[in-house]
């Protein structure tokens, strides 16, 4: 009788405790990842695991970063602030210099009783995964960090520099050895250990994979997934020229890209895609570990790139532009029980919205008042609703600030408040952003409205 009573009592209590338990968060960041993925409609790139996550979460089809380079973008979404507020617009400035009292997203989880662990490139790291410098670390953000280190085996194999050495980063390697010889494989190994361990606190686990970022080094088996000739080379209209030199970066990058033959272009696409598939396989291992440890039911999964990548459109083989392919980036959010799971949303969203969304979903206290994004929690149940009217992305070229907004129909970009040029693209007629309408009389009224809107978004009048 005694044991029956106990059983009844437990039966009544356990589900309540379970429902009230704060959810874990698995926050996965891929580096330099554009939307050329199976789940976003790409026909060649193999991303079965990210596709699987998209099929069980909400896929954002119009999510835009606030800056199209690593450190400024990561600083922005991890502090919930726009780059014009963080004043971090390069890869060398640490946000604690400009914003010593910022409360980062992982830091807020920590102060709310979570254990926060950061694996790999969550905040910015140097070019190589072997980077041992710690200048971008933020000890306030994580209880523990681990970066991984590619082994001596993992740096051997077949490969070459595609620019004859002119650009040191522009090289590929079909590496010897298994996944765990590479830093990214080690990050997944470590994450699997963490997910399998018993813990007293809820977990915020951030995993920042280094791929598909250059150098394009991945185990050979991921290169073997592709037929080099199967890649469609990027096309542009005959005689196309970017509207301004500022529209693309220039200098040594442009000189090297201009020398590419189709052979180099195909190798670039092949090596980048191998990196996507390698990273995707590691994402799959994390998702399997959630299932195996029965954590999926109480773990929110967020998957994102830190910005997009042009992959040869306009013959630009990099990021750091204000065109759609740099600004638009994958974002998938899976919240257990959300009604929108398995559906895409076409709602416009910004990466600064991720912070307030997670804070709301996990009912965090002491959320900083100065956050500049808006929670998209409601979208996760109702994917057909609107979230924002416009998104804003900025980049700096020397002393010139470029600002670009995207609405449902248009992209509008101003360089130095328009003094150094403006670009207006009609996405309904011209999704490739080939024809600049900024000087076109027919579009003058639209340009005026869009220009004013840059100011209202940046000042926070429009959220
Ligand atoms: Ca990046």
PDB file of C-alpha atoms in Angstrom, residues 86-350:
ATOM      1  CA  UNK A  86      28.293  47.535 -30.886  1.00  0.00           C
ATOM      2  CA  UNK A  87      30.731  49.572 -33.045  1.00  0.00           C
ATOM      3  CA  UNK A  88      32.384  46.240 -33.891  1.00  0.00           C
ATOM      4  CA  UNK A  89      32.819  46.274 -37.666  1.00  0.00           C
ATOM      5  CA  UNK A  90      36.024  44.310 -38.221  1.00  0.00           C
ATOM      6  CA  UNK A  91      37.555  40.996 -37.223  1.00  0.00           C
ATOM      7  CA  UNK A  92      39.965  42.417 -34.642  1.00  0.00           C
ATOM      8  CA  UNK A  93      37.876  44.520 -32.255  1.00  0.00           C
ATOM      9  CA  UNK A  94      36.607  42.729 -29.130  1.00  0.00           C
ATOM     10  CA  UNK A  95      33.144  43.913 -28.112  1.00  0.00           C
ATOM     11  CA  UNK A  96      34.215  44.294 -24.452  1.00  0.00           C
ATOM     12  CA  UNK A  97      36.337  47.236 -25.628  1.00  0.00           C
ATOM     13  CA  UNK A  98      33.350  49.073 -27.034  1.00  0.00           C
ATOM     14  CA  UNK A  99      30.617  47.626 -24.786  1.00  0.00           C
ATOM     15  CA  UNK A 100      32.214  46.447 -21.542  1.00  0.00           C
ATOM     16  CA  UNK A 101      28.853  45.855 -19.859  1.00  0.00           C
ATOM     17  CA  UNK A 102      27.050  44.026 -22.651  1.00  0.00           C
ATOM     18  CA  UNK A 103      25.278  40.864 -21.501  1.00  0.00           C
ATOM     19  CA  UNK A 104      25.805  38.201 -24.144  1.00  0.00           C
ATOM     20  CA  UNK A 105      23.245  35.523 -24.907  1.00  0.00           C
ATOM     21  CA  UNK A 106      25.243  32.675 -23.296  1.00  0.00           C
ATOM     22  CA  UNK A 107      26.072  34.937 -20.355  1.00  0.00           C
ATOM     23  CA  UNK A 108      22.360  35.575 -19.756  1.00  0.00           C
ATOM     24  CA  UNK A 109      21.740  31.817 -19.754  1.00  0.00           C
ATOM     25  CA  UNK A 110      24.531  31.428 -17.176  1.00  0.00           C
ATOM     26  CA  UNK A 111      23.105  34.064 -14.863  1.00  0.00           C
ATOM     27  CA  UNK A 112      19.744  32.277 -15.162  1.00  0.00           C
ATOM     28  CA  UNK A 113      21.166  29.073 -13.727  1.00  0.00           C
ATOM     29  CA  UNK A 114      22.226  27.337 -16.925  1.00  0.00           C
ATOM     30  CA  UNK A 115      25.581  25.738 -17.592  1.00  0.00           C
ATOM     31  CA  UNK A 116      26.873  27.443 -20.759  1.00  0.00           C
ATOM     32  CA  UNK A 117      29.498  25.626 -22.812  1.00  0.00           C
ATOM     33  CA  UNK A 118      31.086  26.970 -25.997  1.00  0.00           C
ATOM     34  CA  UNK A 119      32.713  24.612 -28.503  1.00  0.00           C
ATOM     35  CA  UNK A 120      34.670  25.908 -31.504  1.00  0.00           C
ATOM     36  CA  UNK A 121      34.022  29.218 -33.246  1.00  0.00           C
ATOM     37  CA  UNK A 122      31.079  30.769 -31.443  1.00  0.00           C
ATOM     38  CA  UNK A 123      32.611  34.153 -30.866  1.00  0.00           C
ATOM     39  CA  UNK A 124      35.094  34.980 -33.617  1.00  0.00           C
ATOM     40  CA  UNK A 125      38.332  33.026 -33.970  1.00  0.00           C
ATOM     41  CA  UNK A 126      41.296  33.480 -36.286  1.00  0.00           C
ATOM     42  CA  UNK A 127      41.501  32.084 -39.807  1.00  0.00           C
ATOM     43  CA  UNK A 128      42.649  28.605 -38.902  1.00  0.00           C
ATOM     44  CA  UNK A 129      40.886  26.127 -36.639  1.00  0.00           C
ATOM     45  CA  UNK A 130      44.328  25.537 -35.160  1.00  0.00           C
ATOM     46  CA  UNK A 131      44.363  29.118 -33.937  1.00  0.00           C
ATOM     47  CA  UNK A 132      45.580  29.105 -30.358  1.00  0.00           C
ATOM     48  CA  UNK A 133      45.092  32.815 -29.737  1.00  0.00           C
ATOM     49  CA  UNK A 134      42.419  33.533 -27.232  1.00  0.00           C
ATOM     50  CA  UNK A 135      41.982  37.242 -27.785  1.00  0.00           C
ATOM     51  CA  UNK A 136      38.364  36.892 -28.860  1.00  0.00           C
ATOM     52  CA  UNK A 137      37.362  34.737 -25.865  1.00  0.00           C
ATOM     53  CA  UNK A 138      34.822  36.157 -23.476  1.00  0.00           C
ATOM     54  CA  UNK A 139      35.217  34.458 -20.082  1.00  0.00           C
ATOM     55  CA  UNK A 140      31.905  35.912 -18.873  1.00  0.00           C
ATOM     56  CA  UNK A 141      29.989  34.026 -21.555  1.00  0.00           C
ATOM     57  CA  UNK A 142      30.884  30.391 -20.967  1.00  0.00           C
ATOM     58  CA  UNK A 143      31.616  28.092 -18.039  1.00  0.00           C
ATOM     59  CA  UNK A 144      33.857  26.120 -20.351  1.00  0.00           C
ATOM     60  CA  UNK A 145      35.231  26.347 -23.888  1.00  0.00           C
ATOM     61  CA  UNK A 146      36.899  23.826 -26.195  1.00  0.00           C
ATOM     62  CA  UNK A 147      38.239  24.583 -29.668  1.00  0.00           C
ATOM     63  CA  UNK A 148      39.512  21.331 -31.184  1.00  0.00           C
ATOM     64  CA  UNK A 149      42.701  21.082 -33.202  1.00  0.00           C
ATOM     65  CA  UNK A 150      43.234  19.385 -36.538  1.00  0.00           C
ATOM     66  CA  UNK A 151      45.841  16.617 -36.210  1.00  0.00           C
ATOM     67  CA  UNK A 152      48.991  16.020 -38.292  1.00  0.00           C
ATOM     68  CA  UNK A 153      47.060  13.376 -40.263  1.00  0.00           C
ATOM     69  CA  UNK A 154      44.166  15.761 -40.941  1.00  0.00           C
ATOM     70  CA  UNK A 155      46.387  18.311 -42.713  1.00  0.00           C
ATOM     71  CA  UNK A 156      47.759  15.749 -45.199  1.00  0.00           C
ATOM     72  CA  UNK A 157      46.128  14.826 -48.470  1.00  0.00           C
ATOM     73  CA  UNK A 158      45.499  16.030 -52.006  1.00  0.00           C
ATOM     74  CA  UNK A 159      44.835  19.683 -52.656  1.00  0.00           C
ATOM     75  CA  UNK A 160      46.102  23.010 -53.982  1.00  0.00           C
ATOM     76  CA  UNK A 161      45.850  26.765 -53.767  1.00  0.00           C
ATOM     77  CA  UNK A 162      43.444  28.017 -56.430  1.00  0.00           C
ATOM     78  CA  UNK A 163      45.236  31.368 -56.837  1.00  0.00           C
ATOM     79  CA  UNK A 164      48.818  30.141 -57.166  1.00  0.00           C
ATOM     80  CA  UNK A 165      49.371  31.372 -53.616  1.00  0.00           C
ATOM     81  CA  UNK A 166      48.196  34.964 -54.202  1.00  0.00           C
ATOM     82  CA  UNK A 167      45.425  34.457 -51.613  1.00  0.00           C
ATOM     83  CA  UNK A 168      46.724  32.165 -48.858  1.00  0.00           C
ATOM     84  CA  UNK A 169      43.199  31.238 -47.708  1.00  0.00           C
ATOM     85  CA  UNK A 170      41.976  30.180 -51.135  1.00  0.00           C
ATOM     86  CA  UNK A 171      43.031  26.534 -50.997  1.00  0.00           C
ATOM     87  CA  UNK A 172      41.423  23.135 -50.685  1.00  0.00           C
ATOM     88  CA  UNK A 173      42.485  19.815 -49.228  1.00  0.00           C
ATOM     89  CA  UNK A 174      40.853  16.405 -49.485  1.00  0.00           C
ATOM     90  CA  UNK A 175      42.301  15.333 -46.155  1.00  0.00           C
ATOM     91  CA  UNK A 176      43.444  11.965 -44.984  1.00  0.00           C
ATOM     92  CA  UNK A 177      41.880  10.356 -41.958  1.00  0.00           C
ATOM     93  CA  UNK A 178      38.484  10.291 -40.312  1.00  0.00           C
ATOM     94  CA  UNK A 179      36.271  13.171 -39.149  1.00  0.00           C
ATOM     95  CA  UNK A 180      37.910  13.265 -35.728  1.00  0.00           C
ATOM     96  CA  UNK A 181      41.282  14.206 -37.241  1.00  0.00           C
ATOM     97  CA  UNK A 182      39.633  17.569 -38.021  1.00  0.00           C
ATOM     98  CA  UNK A 183      38.724  20.211 -35.444  1.00  0.00           C
ATOM     99  CA  UNK A 184      35.047  20.072 -36.457  1.00  0.00           C
ATOM    100  CA  UNK A 185      34.908  16.317 -35.885  1.00  0.00           C
ATOM    101  CA  UNK A 186      36.420  16.851 -32.445  1.00  0.00           C
ATOM    102  CA  UNK A 187      33.789  19.478 -31.630  1.00  0.00           C
ATOM    103  CA  UNK A 188      31.074  16.915 -32.374  1.00  0.00           C
ATOM    104  CA  UNK A 189      32.932  14.282 -30.279  1.00  0.00           C
ATOM    105  CA  UNK A 190      33.048  16.709 -27.365  1.00  0.00           C
ATOM    106  CA  UNK A 191      29.394  17.738 -27.769  1.00  0.00           C
ATOM    107  CA  UNK A 192      28.335  14.082 -27.771  1.00  0.00           C
ATOM    108  CA  UNK A 193      30.211  13.543 -24.490  1.00  0.00           C
ATOM    109  CA  UNK A 194      28.520  16.576 -22.969  1.00  0.00           C
ATOM    110  CA  UNK A 195      25.052  15.516 -24.140  1.00  0.00           C
ATOM    111  CA  UNK A 196      25.621  12.034 -22.687  1.00  0.00           C
ATOM    112  CA  UNK A 197      26.700  13.254 -19.240  1.00  0.00           C
ATOM    113  CA  UNK A 198      24.441  13.619 -16.233  1.00  0.00           C
ATOM    114  CA  UNK A 199      23.955  17.207 -15.108  1.00  0.00           C
ATOM    115  CA  UNK A 200      22.133  19.152 -12.410  1.00  0.00           C
ATOM    116  CA  UNK A 201      21.647  22.316 -14.429  1.00  0.00           C
ATOM    117  CA  UNK A 202      19.915  23.002 -17.742  1.00  0.00           C
ATOM    118  CA  UNK A 203      22.397  23.283 -20.609  1.00  0.00           C
ATOM    119  CA  UNK A 204      23.151  26.007 -23.148  1.00  0.00           C
ATOM    120  CA  UNK A 205      25.519  24.279 -25.555  1.00  0.00           C
ATOM    121  CA  UNK A 206      26.901  26.394 -28.384  1.00  0.00           C
ATOM    122  CA  UNK A 207      28.784  24.537 -31.126  1.00  0.00           C
ATOM    123  CA  UNK A 208      30.539  26.700 -33.714  1.00  0.00           C
ATOM    124  CA  UNK A 209      31.715  24.636 -36.678  1.00  0.00           C
ATOM    125  CA  UNK A 210      34.636  26.048 -38.697  1.00  0.00           C
ATOM    126  CA  UNK A 211      33.383  24.734 -42.056  1.00  0.00           C
ATOM    127  CA  UNK A 212      32.515  25.553 -44.769  1.00  0.00           C
ATOM    128  CA  UNK A 213      34.806  28.587 -44.116  1.00  0.00           C
ATOM    129  CA  UNK A 214      38.181  28.543 -45.869  1.00  0.00           C
ATOM    130  CA  UNK A 215      40.709  26.985 -46.033  1.00  0.00           C
ATOM    131  CA  UNK A 216      38.469  24.404 -47.704  1.00  0.00           C
ATOM    132  CA  UNK A 217      39.855  21.369 -45.897  1.00  0.00           C
ATOM    133  CA  UNK A 218      37.641  18.370 -45.181  1.00  0.00           C
ATOM    134  CA  UNK A 219      38.084  14.593 -45.099  1.00  0.00           C
ATOM    135  CA  UNK A 220      38.329  13.128 -48.589  1.00  0.00           C
ATOM    136  CA  UNK A 221      35.116  11.137 -48.273  1.00  0.00           C
ATOM    137  CA  UNK A 222      33.122  14.401 -48.407  1.00  0.00           C
ATOM    138  CA  UNK A 223      34.866  15.420 -51.640  1.00  0.00           C
ATOM    139  CA  UNK A 224      33.976  11.961 -52.983  1.00  0.00           C
ATOM    140  CA  UNK A 225      30.262  12.747 -52.540  1.00  0.00           C
ATOM    141  CA  UNK A 226      30.431  15.030 -55.578  1.00  0.00           C
ATOM    142  CA  UNK A 227      31.136  14.786 -59.260  1.00  0.00           C
ATOM    143  CA  UNK A 228      33.248  17.844 -60.008  1.00  0.00           C
ATOM    144  CA  UNK A 229      31.467  18.348 -63.322  1.00  0.00           C
ATOM    145  CA  UNK A 230      28.048  18.338 -61.640  1.00  0.00           C
ATOM    146  CA  UNK A 231      28.287  21.906 -60.380  1.00  0.00           C
ATOM    147  CA  UNK A 232      26.521  24.609 -62.319  1.00  0.00           C
ATOM    148  CA  UNK A 233      28.831  27.565 -62.798  1.00  0.00           C
ATOM    149  CA  UNK A 234      27.436  30.938 -61.706  1.00  0.00           C
ATOM    150  CA  UNK A 235      26.098  33.048 -64.548  1.00  0.00           C
ATOM    151  CA  UNK A 236      25.664  36.772 -64.957  1.00  0.00           C
ATOM    152  CA  UNK A 237      24.106  38.903 -67.673  1.00  0.00           C
ATOM    153  CA  UNK A 238      26.428  39.820 -70.539  1.00  0.00           C
ATOM    154  CA  UNK A 239      28.330  43.014 -69.866  1.00  0.00           C
ATOM    155  CA  UNK A 240      27.342  43.159 -66.194  1.00  0.00           C
ATOM    156  CA  UNK A 241      29.399  45.484 -64.013  1.00  0.00           C
ATOM    157  CA  UNK A 242      28.769  46.135 -60.318  1.00  0.00           C
ATOM    158  CA  UNK A 243      27.183  49.584 -59.842  1.00  0.00           C
ATOM    159  CA  UNK A 244      30.092  50.911 -57.760  1.00  0.00           C
ATOM    160  CA  UNK A 245      33.564  49.668 -56.888  1.00  0.00           C
ATOM    161  CA  UNK A 246      32.273  49.629 -53.284  1.00  0.00           C
ATOM    162  CA  UNK A 247      29.530  47.139 -54.180  1.00  0.00           C
ATOM    163  CA  UNK A 248      32.108  44.364 -54.167  1.00  0.00           C
ATOM    164  CA  UNK A 249      35.405  44.275 -52.325  1.00  0.00           C
ATOM    165  CA  UNK A 250      38.387  44.882 -54.539  1.00  0.00           C
ATOM    166  CA  UNK A 251      42.141  44.728 -54.571  1.00  0.00           C
ATOM    167  CA  UNK A 252      43.960  41.419 -54.382  1.00  0.00           C
ATOM    168  CA  UNK A 253      40.744  39.402 -54.076  1.00  0.00           C
ATOM    169  CA  UNK A 254      39.274  40.764 -57.284  1.00  0.00           C
ATOM    170  CA  UNK A 255      42.565  40.394 -59.186  1.00  0.00           C
ATOM    171  CA  UNK A 256      42.820  36.718 -58.174  1.00  0.00           C
ATOM    172  CA  UNK A 257      39.156  35.915 -58.909  1.00  0.00           C
ATOM    173  CA  UNK A 258      39.415  37.563 -62.332  1.00  0.00           C
ATOM    174  CA  UNK A 259      42.099  35.006 -63.244  1.00  0.00           C
ATOM    175  CA  UNK A 260      39.914  31.980 -62.381  1.00  0.00           C
ATOM    176  CA  UNK A 261      39.209  29.583 -65.226  1.00  0.00           C
ATOM    177  CA  UNK A 262      36.192  27.255 -65.150  1.00  0.00           C
ATOM    178  CA  UNK A 263      38.493  24.600 -63.693  1.00  0.00           C
ATOM    179  CA  UNK A 264      39.219  26.741 -60.636  1.00  0.00           C
ATOM    180  CA  UNK A 265      35.541  27.727 -60.356  1.00  0.00           C
ATOM    181  CA  UNK A 266      34.461  24.091 -60.280  1.00  0.00           C
ATOM    182  CA  UNK A 267      37.143  23.198 -57.760  1.00  0.00           C
ATOM    183  CA  UNK A 268      36.008  26.070 -55.537  1.00  0.00           C
ATOM    184  CA  UNK A 269      32.368  24.927 -55.672  1.00  0.00           C
ATOM    185  CA  UNK A 270      33.437  21.337 -55.063  1.00  0.00           C
ATOM    186  CA  UNK A 271      35.630  22.157 -52.058  1.00  0.00           C
ATOM    187  CA  UNK A 272      33.083  24.513 -50.461  1.00  0.00           C
ATOM    188  CA  UNK A 273      30.336  21.907 -50.903  1.00  0.00           C
ATOM    189  CA  UNK A 274      32.542  19.173 -49.399  1.00  0.00           C
ATOM    190  CA  UNK A 275      32.915  21.453 -46.359  1.00  0.00           C
ATOM    191  CA  UNK A 276      29.146  21.885 -46.155  1.00  0.00           C
ATOM    192  CA  UNK A 277      28.636  18.102 -46.230  1.00  0.00           C
ATOM    193  CA  UNK A 278      31.358  17.534 -43.645  1.00  0.00           C
ATOM    194  CA  UNK A 279      29.823  20.107 -41.298  1.00  0.00           C
ATOM    195  CA  UNK A 280      26.365  18.661 -42.030  1.00  0.00           C
ATOM    196  CA  UNK A 281      27.538  15.194 -40.966  1.00  0.00           C
ATOM    197  CA  UNK A 282      28.670  16.657 -37.618  1.00  0.00           C
ATOM    198  CA  UNK A 283      25.265  18.319 -37.190  1.00  0.00           C
ATOM    199  CA  UNK A 284      23.743  14.873 -37.753  1.00  0.00           C
ATOM    200  CA  UNK A 285      25.881  13.414 -34.978  1.00  0.00           C
ATOM    201  CA  UNK A 286      24.597  16.099 -32.563  1.00  0.00           C
ATOM    202  CA  UNK A 287      20.967  15.445 -33.518  1.00  0.00           C
ATOM    203  CA  UNK A 288      21.515  11.686 -33.042  1.00  0.00           C
ATOM    204  CA  UNK A 289      23.018  12.337 -29.602  1.00  0.00           C
ATOM    205  CA  UNK A 290      19.938  14.362 -28.608  1.00  0.00           C
ATOM    206  CA  UNK A 291      17.703  11.448 -29.633  1.00  0.00           C
ATOM    207  CA  UNK A 292      19.891   8.786 -28.052  1.00  0.00           C
ATOM    208  CA  UNK A 293      19.947  10.595 -24.701  1.00  0.00           C
ATOM    209  CA  UNK A 294      16.211  11.388 -24.885  1.00  0.00           C
ATOM    210  CA  UNK A 295      16.976  15.092 -24.802  1.00  0.00           C
ATOM    211  CA  UNK A 296      15.185  16.099 -28.006  1.00  0.00           C
ATOM    212  CA  UNK A 297      11.857  16.581 -26.209  1.00  0.00           C
ATOM    213  CA  UNK A 298      13.279  19.192 -23.896  1.00  0.00           C
ATOM    214  CA  UNK A 299      15.928  20.836 -26.077  1.00  0.00           C
ATOM    215  CA  UNK A 300      15.513  23.838 -28.341  1.00  0.00           C
ATOM    216  CA  UNK A 301      17.751  23.541 -31.410  1.00  0.00           C
ATOM    217  CA  UNK A 302      18.878  26.626 -33.302  1.00  0.00           C
ATOM    218  CA  UNK A 303      20.965  26.258 -36.457  1.00  0.00           C
ATOM    219  CA  UNK A 304      22.404  29.256 -38.312  1.00  0.00           C
ATOM    220  CA  UNK A 305      25.215  30.499 -40.531  1.00  0.00           C
ATOM    221  CA  UNK A 306      27.074  33.657 -39.481  1.00  0.00           C
ATOM    222  CA  UNK A 307      26.432  35.201 -42.951  1.00  0.00           C
ATOM    223  CA  UNK A 308      26.059  34.027 -46.531  1.00  0.00           C
ATOM    224  CA  UNK A 309      28.570  33.576 -49.329  1.00  0.00           C
ATOM    225  CA  UNK A 310      28.497  34.670 -52.975  1.00  0.00           C
ATOM    226  CA  UNK A 311      30.216  31.617 -54.553  1.00  0.00           C
ATOM    227  CA  UNK A 312      31.112  33.320 -57.797  1.00  0.00           C
ATOM    228  CA  UNK A 313      27.999  35.377 -58.410  1.00  0.00           C
ATOM    229  CA  UNK A 314      29.356  38.627 -59.933  1.00  0.00           C
ATOM    230  CA  UNK A 315      32.632  36.667 -60.020  1.00  0.00           C
ATOM    231  CA  UNK A 316      32.972  37.350 -56.289  1.00  0.00           C
ATOM    232  CA  UNK A 317      34.085  34.230 -54.393  1.00  0.00           C
ATOM    233  CA  UNK A 318      33.660  35.525 -50.883  1.00  0.00           C
ATOM    234  CA  UNK A 319      31.249  37.278 -48.498  1.00  0.00           C
ATOM    235  CA  UNK A 320      31.376  40.900 -47.310  1.00  0.00           C
ATOM    236  CA  UNK A 321      28.858  42.393 -49.746  1.00  0.00           C
ATOM    237  CA  UNK A 322      25.384  43.863 -49.289  1.00  0.00           C
ATOM    238  CA  UNK A 323      23.830  41.630 -51.933  1.00  0.00           C
ATOM    239  CA  UNK A 324      21.216  39.010 -51.108  1.00  0.00           C
ATOM    240  CA  UNK A 325      23.579  36.039 -51.150  1.00  0.00           C
ATOM    241  CA  UNK A 326      25.825  37.533 -48.444  1.00  0.00           C
ATOM    242  CA  UNK A 327      23.025  38.940 -46.273  1.00  0.00           C
ATOM    243  CA  UNK A 328      20.621  36.007 -46.420  1.00  0.00           C
ATOM    244  CA  UNK A 329      21.651  33.054 -44.320  1.00  0.00           C
ATOM    245  CA  UNK A 330      20.162  29.747 -43.153  1.00  0.00           C
ATOM    246  CA  UNK A 331      18.204  29.822 -39.906  1.00  0.00           C
ATOM    247  CA  UNK A 332      16.318  26.831 -38.531  1.00  0.00           C
ATOM    248  CA  UNK A 333      14.650  26.811 -35.117  1.00  0.00           C
ATOM    249  CA  UNK A 334      13.157  23.701 -33.564  1.00  0.00           C
ATOM    250  CA  UNK A 335      11.217  24.179 -30.353  1.00  0.00           C
ATOM    251  CA  UNK A 336       9.692  20.976 -28.965  1.00  0.00           C
ATOM    252  CA  UNK A 337       5.932  21.078 -29.486  1.00  0.00           C
ATOM    253  CA  UNK A 338       5.875  24.211 -31.666  1.00  0.00           C
ATOM    254  CA  UNK A 339       2.973  24.083 -34.125  1.00  0.00           C
ATOM    255  CA  UNK A 340       5.096  25.402 -36.984  1.00  0.00           C
ATOM    256  CA  UNK A 341       7.603  22.544 -36.859  1.00  0.00           C
ATOM    257  CA  UNK A 342       8.131  21.025 -40.298  1.00  0.00           C
ATOM    258  CA  UNK A 343       7.092  24.221 -42.095  1.00  0.00           C
ATOM    259  CA  UNK A 344       8.984  27.066 -43.722  1.00  0.00           C
ATOM    260  CA  UNK A 345       8.263  30.708 -43.012  1.00  0.00           C
ATOM    261  CA  UNK A 346       8.647  33.516 -45.528  1.00  0.00           C
ATOM    262  CA  UNK A 347       8.511  36.146 -42.778  1.00  0.00           C
ATOM    263  CA  UNK A 348      11.394  38.624 -42.750  1.00  0.00           C
ATOM    264  CA  UNK A 349      13.592  38.129 -39.680  1.00  0.00           C
ATOM    265  CA  UNK A 350      16.887  39.518 -38.443  1.00  0.00           C
TER     266      UNK A 350
END
